[in-house]
Each structure stands twice: as structure tokens, then as C-alpha cells.
Coordinates of C-alpha atoms in Angstrom, one line a residue:
M1 CA 19.3 -32.4 -160.1
A2 CA 16.5 -31.7 -157.5
K3 CA 17.1 -29.0 -155.2
N4 CA 18.0 -29.5 -151.5
G5 CA 15.2 -30.8 -149.2
S6 CA 13.0 -32.0 -152.1
T7 CA 11.8 -35.5 -152.5
R8 CA 11.0 -37.2 -155.8
L9 CA 9.1 -40.4 -156.5
L10 CA 11.1 -42.4 -159.2
E11 CA 8.9 -45.5 -159.5
R12 CA 5.9 -47.0 -158.1
T13 CA 5.2 -50.7 -159.4
E14 CA 2.0 -52.6 -159.4
S15 CA 3.4 -54.9 -156.7
G16 CA 3.9 -51.8 -154.1
C17 CA 7.5 -51.1 -154.6
E18 CA 8.5 -47.6 -154.5
V19 CA 11.7 -45.7 -154.9
K20 CA 12.1 -42.3 -153.8
R21 CA 15.0 -39.9 -153.6
T22 CA 15.7 -36.8 -151.4
V23 CA 18.5 -34.4 -151.6
L24 CA 19.3 -33.1 -148.1
P25 CA 21.0 -29.9 -147.1
G26 CA 24.8 -30.1 -147.8
G27 CA 24.3 -32.3 -150.9
L28 CA 23.8 -35.4 -149.2
R29 CA 21.4 -37.8 -151.3
V30 CA 19.1 -40.4 -149.8
I31 CA 17.4 -43.0 -152.2
T32 CA 15.2 -45.9 -150.9
E33 CA 13.4 -48.6 -152.4
H34 CA 10.3 -50.0 -150.3
V35 CA 10.1 -53.8 -151.2
P36 CA 6.8 -55.2 -149.8
G37 CA 6.6 -58.8 -148.4
V38 CA 10.1 -59.1 -147.2
R39 CA 11.5 -58.9 -143.5
S40 CA 15.0 -57.5 -144.1
A41 CA 16.3 -54.0 -144.6
S42 CA 19.8 -53.2 -146.2
V43 CA 21.5 -49.8 -145.7
G44 CA 24.7 -48.4 -147.4
V45 CA 26.6 -45.1 -147.5
W46 CA 28.2 -44.8 -151.0
V47 CA 31.2 -42.5 -151.0
G48 CA 32.5 -41.4 -154.3
V49 CA 36.0 -41.8 -153.2
G50 CA 38.3 -44.7 -154.4
S51 CA 41.8 -45.8 -155.4
R52 CA 42.0 -43.6 -158.3
D53 CA 41.7 -40.4 -156.1
E54 CA 44.9 -41.1 -154.3
Q55 CA 48.3 -39.7 -155.1
Q56 CA 51.0 -42.2 -155.6
S57 CA 52.5 -41.4 -152.2
V58 CA 49.3 -42.5 -150.4
A59 CA 48.4 -45.3 -152.8
G60 CA 46.0 -47.7 -151.2
A61 CA 44.8 -44.8 -148.6
A62 CA 40.9 -45.5 -149.6
H63 CA 41.2 -49.0 -148.9
Y64 CA 43.2 -48.5 -145.8
L65 CA 40.8 -45.9 -144.3
E66 CA 38.0 -48.3 -144.9
H67 CA 39.6 -50.9 -142.5
L68 CA 40.5 -48.3 -140.2
L69 CA 36.9 -46.7 -140.0
F70 CA 35.7 -50.0 -138.1
K71 CA 38.2 -49.8 -135.4
G72 CA 36.2 -47.2 -133.3
T73 CA 34.4 -44.1 -133.2
A74 CA 33.6 -41.2 -130.8
K75 CA 31.1 -43.3 -129.1
R76 CA 31.9 -47.1 -130.1
T77 CA 35.0 -49.3 -129.8
A78 CA 35.6 -51.8 -132.4
V79 CA 34.4 -54.4 -130.0
Q80 CA 31.1 -52.6 -129.4
I81 CA 30.5 -52.2 -133.0
A82 CA 31.0 -56.0 -133.5
E83 CA 28.9 -56.8 -130.8
E84 CA 26.1 -54.7 -131.5
I85 CA 25.7 -56.0 -134.9
D86 CA 26.1 -59.7 -133.9
A87 CA 23.4 -59.1 -131.2
V88 CA 21.0 -58.7 -134.0
G89 CA 22.3 -61.3 -136.3
G90 CA 23.1 -58.6 -139.0
E91 CA 26.0 -58.1 -141.4
L92 CA 28.1 -54.9 -141.4
N93 CA 30.9 -54.6 -143.8
A94 CA 32.5 -52.4 -146.5
F95 CA 34.4 -52.6 -149.7
T96 CA 36.6 -50.1 -151.7
A97 CA 36.8 -49.9 -155.6
K98 CA 38.6 -47.6 -157.9
E99 CA 36.0 -44.9 -157.7
H100 CA 33.8 -45.5 -154.7
T101 CA 33.9 -46.7 -151.5
C102 CA 30.5 -48.3 -149.8
Y103 CA 29.8 -48.8 -145.9
Y104 CA 26.8 -51.2 -145.6
A105 CA 24.7 -53.1 -143.0
H106 CA 22.1 -56.1 -143.9
V107 CA 19.6 -56.8 -140.9
L108 CA 16.0 -57.6 -140.0
D109 CA 13.7 -54.8 -141.0
T110 CA 12.8 -53.9 -137.2
D111 CA 16.7 -53.2 -136.8
L112 CA 17.0 -50.7 -139.4
P113 CA 17.4 -47.6 -136.9
L114 CA 20.5 -49.6 -135.4
A115 CA 21.9 -50.5 -139.0
M116 CA 21.9 -46.7 -139.7
D117 CA 23.3 -45.8 -136.5
L118 CA 26.3 -48.1 -137.0
V119 CA 26.8 -47.3 -140.6
C120 CA 26.7 -43.5 -140.0
D121 CA 28.9 -43.6 -136.9
V122 CA 31.6 -45.6 -138.5
V123 CA 31.5 -43.4 -141.5
F124 CA 31.2 -40.0 -140.0
D125 CA 32.8 -40.2 -136.4
A126 CA 35.7 -42.6 -136.8
V127 CA 38.6 -41.5 -134.5
L128 CA 41.6 -43.0 -136.5
A129 CA 43.6 -43.5 -133.3
E130 CA 47.2 -44.1 -133.9
R131 CA 47.4 -47.5 -132.3
D132 CA 44.6 -48.7 -134.3
M133 CA 46.3 -47.5 -137.5
E134 CA 49.3 -49.6 -136.7
I135 CA 47.2 -52.7 -136.0
E136 CA 45.3 -52.3 -139.4
R137 CA 48.6 -51.7 -140.9
S138 CA 49.4 -55.1 -140.3
V139 CA 46.2 -56.5 -141.4
V140 CA 46.4 -54.8 -144.8
L141 CA 49.9 -55.9 -145.3
E142 CA 48.5 -59.3 -144.8
E143 CA 46.0 -58.7 -147.4
I144 CA 48.7 -57.6 -149.9
A145 CA 50.7 -60.7 -149.1
M146 CA 47.4 -62.9 -149.7
R147 CA 46.8 -61.2 -153.0
D148 CA 50.3 -62.0 -153.9
D149 CA 49.8 -65.7 -153.0
D150 CA 46.5 -65.9 -155.4
P151 CA 47.8 -66.0 -158.9
E152 CA 44.2 -64.7 -160.3
D153 CA 44.0 -61.7 -158.0
L154 CA 47.8 -61.0 -158.8
L155 CA 47.1 -61.5 -162.4
H156 CA 44.4 -59.0 -162.6
D157 CA 46.3 -56.1 -160.7
T158 CA 49.3 -56.9 -163.3
F159 CA 47.0 -56.6 -166.3
C160 CA 45.3 -53.4 -165.2
E161 CA 48.8 -51.9 -164.5
A162 CA 49.8 -52.9 -168.0
L163 CA 46.9 -51.8 -169.9
L164 CA 46.1 -48.4 -168.0
N165 CA 49.8 -47.7 -168.1
G166 CA 50.6 -45.1 -165.5
H167 CA 47.2 -44.0 -164.8
P168 CA 45.9 -44.0 -161.3
L169 CA 43.1 -46.6 -162.4
G170 CA 45.9 -49.0 -163.1
R171 CA 47.2 -49.2 -159.6
P172 CA 46.1 -51.8 -157.2
V173 CA 43.4 -50.7 -154.9
L174 CA 45.1 -52.3 -152.0
G175 CA 48.3 -50.1 -152.6
T176 CA 51.7 -51.3 -152.2
E177 CA 53.8 -52.8 -149.4
E178 CA 56.0 -49.5 -149.5
S179 CA 53.0 -47.2 -149.7
I180 CA 51.2 -48.9 -146.9
T181 CA 54.3 -49.1 -144.8
G182 CA 55.1 -45.6 -145.3
M183 CA 51.8 -44.0 -144.9
S184 CA 51.4 -41.7 -141.8
R185 CA 48.2 -41.1 -139.6
T186 CA 48.4 -37.3 -140.7
A187 CA 48.1 -38.2 -144.4
L188 CA 45.5 -40.9 -144.0
N189 CA 43.3 -38.5 -141.5
G190 CA 44.0 -35.5 -144.2
F191 CA 42.3 -38.0 -147.1
Y192 CA 39.6 -38.7 -144.8
R193 CA 38.5 -35.1 -143.9
R194 CA 39.2 -33.6 -147.3
R195 CA 37.5 -36.5 -149.5
Y196 CA 34.6 -37.6 -147.3
A197 CA 32.4 -34.5 -147.9
M198 CA 28.3 -34.8 -148.2
P199 CA 28.2 -33.8 -152.0
K200 CA 30.2 -37.1 -152.9
M201 CA 27.8 -39.2 -150.6
V202 CA 24.7 -41.2 -151.0
I203 CA 22.6 -43.2 -148.5
A204 CA 20.6 -46.0 -150.0
A205 CA 18.2 -48.2 -148.4
A206 CA 16.3 -51.1 -149.6
G207 CA 13.8 -53.7 -148.1
N208 CA 10.7 -53.3 -145.8
I209 CA 11.5 -49.7 -145.3
D210 CA 9.8 -46.3 -145.6
H211 CA 11.4 -43.4 -147.1
A212 CA 10.3 -40.9 -144.5
T213 CA 11.6 -43.3 -141.6
V214 CA 15.0 -43.4 -143.3
L215 CA 15.1 -39.5 -143.9
R216 CA 14.1 -39.1 -140.0
H217 CA 17.0 -41.3 -138.9
A218 CA 19.5 -39.7 -141.2
R219 CA 18.4 -36.1 -139.8
R220 CA 18.8 -37.3 -136.6
L221 CA 22.1 -39.0 -136.9
L222 CA 23.9 -36.4 -138.9
R223 CA 22.3 -33.3 -137.4
D224 CA 24.7 -30.2 -137.9
R225 CA 26.4 -31.7 -140.8
L226 CA 23.0 -31.3 -143.0
T227 CA 23.8 -27.6 -143.3
G228 CA 24.3 -25.2 -146.1
D229 CA 23.1 -25.4 -150.0
Q230 CA 25.9 -27.3 -151.6
A231 CA 24.6 -29.4 -154.6
P232 CA 25.7 -33.0 -155.0
N233 CA 28.8 -33.3 -156.9
A234 CA 28.0 -34.1 -160.6
P235 CA 28.9 -37.6 -161.8
R236 CA 32.5 -38.1 -163.0
T237 CA 32.9 -37.6 -166.7
G238 CA 35.5 -36.9 -169.1
R239 CA 38.3 -38.9 -171.0
A240 CA 41.2 -40.0 -169.3
R241 CA 44.8 -39.4 -170.7
I242 CA 46.6 -42.8 -170.8
A243 CA 49.7 -44.0 -172.2
K244 CA 49.8 -46.7 -174.7
P245 CA 49.3 -50.1 -173.0
Q246 CA 52.3 -52.2 -172.2
K247 CA 52.3 -55.0 -174.7
F248 CA 53.3 -57.7 -172.3
V249 CA 54.0 -58.1 -168.5
L250 CA 55.6 -61.3 -167.0
H251 CA 55.1 -62.0 -163.1
S252 CA 57.2 -65.1 -162.5
D253 CA 55.7 -67.3 -159.9
D254 CA 56.0 -70.9 -158.9
T255 CA 52.5 -72.0 -159.7
E256 CA 50.9 -75.2 -160.9
Q257 CA 49.0 -73.5 -163.8
A258 CA 49.8 -70.6 -166.2
H259 CA 47.4 -67.6 -165.6
L260 CA 46.7 -65.7 -168.7
M261 CA 44.9 -62.3 -168.9
L262 CA 44.6 -60.2 -172.4
G263 CA 42.5 -57.5 -173.3
M264 CA 42.1 -53.9 -174.5
R265 CA 40.5 -50.4 -173.4
A266 CA 36.8 -50.3 -173.9
L267 CA 34.0 -48.1 -173.2
D268 CA 33.4 -45.7 -170.1
R269 CA 30.2 -46.2 -168.0
H270 CA 28.4 -43.2 -169.6
D271 CA 28.8 -44.4 -173.4
P272 CA 25.2 -45.3 -174.6
R273 CA 26.7 -48.4 -176.5
R274 CA 27.5 -50.0 -172.8
W275 CA 24.3 -52.3 -173.4
T276 CA 25.9 -53.5 -176.4
L277 CA 29.1 -54.0 -174.7
G278 CA 27.3 -56.1 -172.0
V279 CA 25.9 -58.4 -174.8
L280 CA 29.2 -58.7 -176.6
N281 CA 31.0 -59.8 -173.3
T282 CA 28.3 -62.2 -172.5
A283 CA 28.5 -63.9 -176.0
L284 CA 32.4 -63.9 -175.9
G285 CA 32.9 -65.4 -172.5
G286 CA 30.2 -64.8 -170.1
G287 CA 28.6 -68.4 -169.7
M288 CA 28.8 -72.0 -170.8
S289 CA 27.5 -71.2 -174.2
S290 CA 29.9 -68.4 -175.0
R291 CA 32.4 -68.4 -177.9
L292 CA 35.5 -68.9 -175.6
F293 CA 34.1 -71.4 -173.3
Q294 CA 32.8 -73.7 -176.0
E295 CA 36.2 -73.3 -178.2
V296 CA 38.6 -73.5 -175.2
R297 CA 37.1 -76.0 -172.9
E298 CA 34.2 -77.9 -174.4
R299 CA 35.7 -78.6 -177.8
R300 CA 39.6 -78.9 -176.9
G301 CA 39.6 -79.4 -173.2
L302 CA 42.4 -76.8 -172.9
A303 CA 41.4 -75.2 -169.8
Y304 CA 39.1 -75.6 -166.7
Q305 CA 38.4 -71.8 -166.4
V306 CA 38.0 -69.4 -169.3
Y307 CA 35.9 -66.3 -169.1
S308 CA 35.9 -62.8 -170.5
S309 CA 34.6 -59.5 -168.4
V310 CA 34.1 -55.9 -168.6
A311 CA 35.1 -52.9 -166.3
S312 CA 33.6 -49.4 -166.9
Y313 CA 34.7 -46.4 -165.3
A314 CA 33.8 -42.7 -165.8
D315 CA 36.1 -41.9 -168.5
T316 CA 37.7 -45.3 -169.8
G317 CA 37.1 -49.3 -169.3
H318 CA 38.5 -52.6 -170.5
L319 CA 37.5 -55.8 -171.9
S320 CA 39.5 -58.7 -170.8
V321 CA 39.8 -62.3 -171.3
Y322 CA 41.0 -64.8 -168.5
A323 CA 42.4 -68.5 -168.8
G324 CA 44.0 -70.9 -166.5
C325 CA 45.7 -73.7 -167.7
Q326 CA 48.8 -76.3 -167.6
P327 CA 51.9 -74.6 -168.6
D328 CA 52.5 -77.0 -171.4
R329 CA 49.2 -75.9 -173.0
L330 CA 49.6 -72.2 -172.7
G331 CA 50.5 -71.7 -176.4
S332 CA 47.5 -73.6 -177.4
V333 CA 45.3 -71.7 -175.3
A334 CA 46.5 -68.4 -176.2
G335 CA 46.4 -69.3 -179.9
V336 CA 42.6 -70.4 -179.7
V337 CA 41.9 -67.2 -177.6
H338 CA 43.5 -65.0 -180.2
S339 CA 41.6 -66.8 -183.1
V340 CA 38.2 -66.2 -181.4
L341 CA 39.0 -62.4 -180.9
A342 CA 39.9 -62.2 -184.6
E343 CA 36.9 -64.3 -185.8
V344 CA 34.5 -61.9 -183.5
A345 CA 36.3 -58.9 -184.6
A346 CA 35.8 -60.0 -188.4
D347 CA 32.4 -61.5 -188.3
G348 CA 30.6 -60.7 -185.0
F349 CA 28.2 -63.2 -183.5
S350 CA 25.2 -65.1 -184.9
D351 CA 21.8 -63.9 -184.3
A352 CA 21.3 -67.0 -182.1
E353 CA 24.5 -66.3 -179.9
V354 CA 23.3 -62.6 -179.5
A355 CA 19.7 -63.8 -178.4
R356 CA 21.3 -66.2 -176.0
A357 CA 23.5 -63.4 -174.3
K358 CA 20.5 -61.1 -174.1
G359 CA 18.6 -63.8 -172.2
Q360 CA 21.4 -64.5 -170.0
L361 CA 21.6 -60.8 -169.1
R362 CA 18.0 -60.4 -168.5
G363 CA 17.9 -63.4 -166.2
N364 CA 21.0 -62.3 -164.2
L365 CA 19.4 -58.9 -163.9
V366 CA 16.3 -59.9 -162.5
L367 CA 17.5 -63.0 -160.5
G368 CA 20.1 -60.6 -158.9
L369 CA 17.5 -58.6 -157.5
E370 CA 15.8 -61.2 -155.2
D371 CA 17.6 -59.9 -152.1
T372 CA 17.6 -56.5 -150.6
S373 CA 21.6 -56.0 -150.5
S374 CA 21.4 -56.3 -154.2
R375 CA 18.6 -53.6 -154.6
M376 CA 20.3 -51.2 -152.1
S377 CA 23.5 -51.6 -154.4
R378 CA 21.8 -51.1 -157.6
I379 CA 19.9 -47.9 -156.6
G380 CA 23.1 -46.5 -154.5
K381 CA 25.6 -47.2 -157.3
G382 CA 23.4 -45.9 -159.9
E383 CA 22.7 -42.6 -158.0
L384 CA 26.3 -42.1 -157.2
S385 CA 27.6 -43.0 -160.8
Y386 CA 24.9 -41.5 -162.8
H387 CA 22.4 -39.2 -160.7
E388 CA 20.0 -41.4 -162.7
Y389 CA 17.4 -44.1 -161.8
L390 CA 16.8 -46.8 -164.4
T391 CA 13.8 -49.1 -163.8
V392 CA 14.3 -52.9 -164.2
E393 CA 11.9 -52.6 -167.1
Q394 CA 13.8 -49.7 -168.8
T395 CA 17.1 -51.7 -168.5
L396 CA 15.5 -54.7 -169.9
E397 CA 14.4 -52.8 -172.9
R398 CA 18.0 -51.4 -173.6
I399 CA 19.3 -54.9 -173.4
D400 CA 16.4 -56.1 -175.8
A401 CA 17.1 -53.1 -178.4
V402 CA 20.7 -54.4 -178.9
R403 CA 20.9 -56.1 -182.4
A404 CA 23.6 -58.5 -183.8
D405 CA 24.7 -55.5 -186.1
D406 CA 25.3 -53.3 -183.3
V407 CA 27.4 -56.1 -181.4
A408 CA 29.4 -56.8 -184.8
E409 CA 30.1 -53.0 -185.2
L410 CA 31.2 -52.5 -181.4
A411 CA 33.5 -55.8 -181.8
A412 CA 35.1 -54.7 -184.8
E413 CA 36.0 -51.3 -183.2
L414 CA 37.2 -52.7 -179.7
L415 CA 38.8 -56.1 -180.6
N416 CA 41.3 -54.3 -183.1
R417 CA 42.5 -51.9 -180.5
P418 CA 46.1 -52.5 -178.9
V419 CA 46.2 -55.5 -176.7
A420 CA 47.9 -55.8 -173.2
T421 CA 48.7 -59.2 -172.0
A422 CA 49.5 -60.4 -168.3
L423 CA 50.9 -63.7 -167.3
V424 CA 51.6 -65.3 -164.1
G425 CA 53.2 -68.6 -164.1
P426 CA 56.6 -70.5 -164.0
Y427 CA 58.5 -68.6 -166.6
A428 CA 61.7 -67.4 -165.5
H429 CA 62.0 -65.0 -168.6
A430 CA 59.7 -63.7 -171.2
D431 CA 61.7 -65.7 -173.8
D432 CA 60.5 -68.7 -172.1
V433 CA 56.8 -67.8 -173.1
P434 CA 55.3 -69.5 -176.0
T435 CA 55.2 -67.1 -178.9
E436 CA 51.3 -67.4 -179.5
V437 CA 50.8 -65.5 -176.1
V438 CA 52.0 -62.2 -177.6
R439 CA 51.0 -61.2 -180.8

């Protein structure tokens, strides 16, 4: 890790792109990507705080706080914040995840100073007024109710709770109705003041911007906060201690479809085999040519939507499969999904399937960097999670290096692990669920 105050050039391409990183006093990191030929700029403040950092008593605090910081600062009301970003046709928003929170703005390049001012004002100078907290409490409770009305969102949270049994990573990012209703301003303000520390933060910017200009604005806006010789926090690592997964969880709901998700624990994000896992996931259920899509939808017409996905955290992860179907087809769908997983665990994928998956990953990576918001997210999240910058070419090389044998070996390891299954649908009792669902 570079010393405070030092700047490093991480990449310079033939097309004129430059990626630079500076560690400011206090441990704040600033990373930028200059992209010539564009007229936009995206800037984000990434905070290494998410729902896994909450005690059960304040479950949902990170997300609740994200809402509340936009309600007013020492120098702006919520209305003024909205009016200033709308006046330049920009976007100002935020999102909360399990291990981080991001506050970001997307504007014309000429409006970068305003974007940085707004984002830094929201993150560092929010007042958390009691009246605003009550207003946002109602908003968050509405968001929880909306989640409960969306079977797929409800299913995902139910599955995570079953798989990551009792661990904070298994709790919903939104919290619960009980935790949000009972949360006090004192508890939320304490969470904000303790957790939002400079060594946990990264300012990332991408677009038609200059690194020195971003640094100048950061120093101007943060001033007295940029003091001390603290180093940035090391990336989260370790091995999560998690109880055995719950085998099956049913959420009875009067839905038109049965919504099924099953999966197992997989790799943490620091595992060097994560590139292999990406290929495995893509070949399994990542596109129209994937094994699951072909077997469940194309050959049998059992479901409209079926896919697999991967989540990787600092010390664990999971691989999951989702399918939505008519309730009378659930047994058939579950049977085919289990058969596919068993086949892949035993035999892996063909060379052609692996080649297609690698091509899909390469295309998705490169095409996903067509806008400055994606570039900002890539460098910001990479710095926060890894303290590392990988060029696009380095990432492509790692994908290209994956072999069919590597995928087969990893599939045999992961797909034989204990499975957690979650179901949302019109079933009053687990005895009403087809036996093929739980094996």
C-alpha cells in the first residue's frame, strides 16, 4: 500500500486512458480513470460498510442511513440537493450492499465540481434530523413491504437466510419491520459516526476528468478531515464461521407461480479460482446457450425464466439457481435442475460450452465499460475490495486461462456441497411441496 500523499500511475493505454491512485492523509483513497473522448463524469464515494456490519438490534441500519443522508446536510436541505442535481440534468443516488455502500453522481464533465460537492456533502455532513428520520422510517418500511410483494426479491432473501444460517451476511440488507420500527436516532447516528471513517473510504471518478483536479476538489471539500497518518483499512479477509445450511425453507404466498431457488456455498472473492467460478456459472445458467436454459426452457418448455448466479464476499460466497414456473410444473422443474447439477458435478462441461462461456464473459466485461458509471464502479469497488487494480487486459487473460478441466474440478467440489432450497409459492405446508424439490 502506498504511503499517504503519494500518487501512483496504475495504467496508461494507447488510447489515452489513465488510471491513477492517491492515498490522502487520514487514509482516504482517491482513484480516477481519465477517459478521453467522452463528455460525462461519474464520481462515487465508496464506504466499506454494509449490512454485515450491523448488530441484530440495528439490522438494516446501513440501508436506513443511506436513505437518511439525502434528507439534509449542514448547508443544504433535501429539496436543495434535488434541485441542484436536476438543474444540470445529472443523477445523484446510492445503494447499499452486504459489505459496502456507494454514493454516486453522474453528470456532464463540466459539472464535476458540483457532483463532488453534492456527494461529499451528503456523505460527510448529513444532520440526521429526528423529523427526517421518522419520514424515512416510513419510506424504508414501504420498501420492505414492496420487497415482500415481489416473490423473486423475497425468495432471494429467504434463500440467503437459509444458506448463510445465522450469519449477518444472511440477513436482508433492508432489515426487518421490527428492527426498522425500533431503531432510534441515537443508534443510527452512532452507527454513522463510528463506521464512516476515512480509512474505510474510496473516492472514485471516471470520465473526461483529470486526477489532479479531483484531488484538488477532494482536499477543498474535506479540508480538516484529511489529517493524520492512518493507513487505509486492509481488505476484508478471513473465513466466515457459519452454521450448516437449512435444508429447506418455505414462504407460503398466494402467487401465480412457484419461485424456486437452491444453491450451495461457494468461493470468497479472494480465491484465485474466482475466474473459474465465473466460467462455471456462465456455462451453467448465465445465458441462452447455458445448460440450465437449454434443458429447462428450450427443450422442455417448463419455465420462462431460469438462471444461475454467483455472490462472493470477503470470506464466503454462494452459487445459486433460480426458476419460476407454474405450481403444477414445480416437481418437473426441480427434477431437471437437480439432474443438470448432478451431470455437471460428475462430468463438467464440454470444451465448446466452456469456450462459449468465456466468450460471453469477455464480451460482458468489455461492453459493460462503455459508460463512465460502469468504469467508476469497477475501479472504486476494486480498490475497496482488493486494494488492487487489474487492467481489462489482465482480467481477460485470467478468463482466457480457465480450462475445461479447471471448471470440472471446481464443479465437482462445489456442486457436491450441502444444498439449501427456498421456495415462495401457493403451498400451505412443506408436505404440499413436490418431493423432487428437496433431495
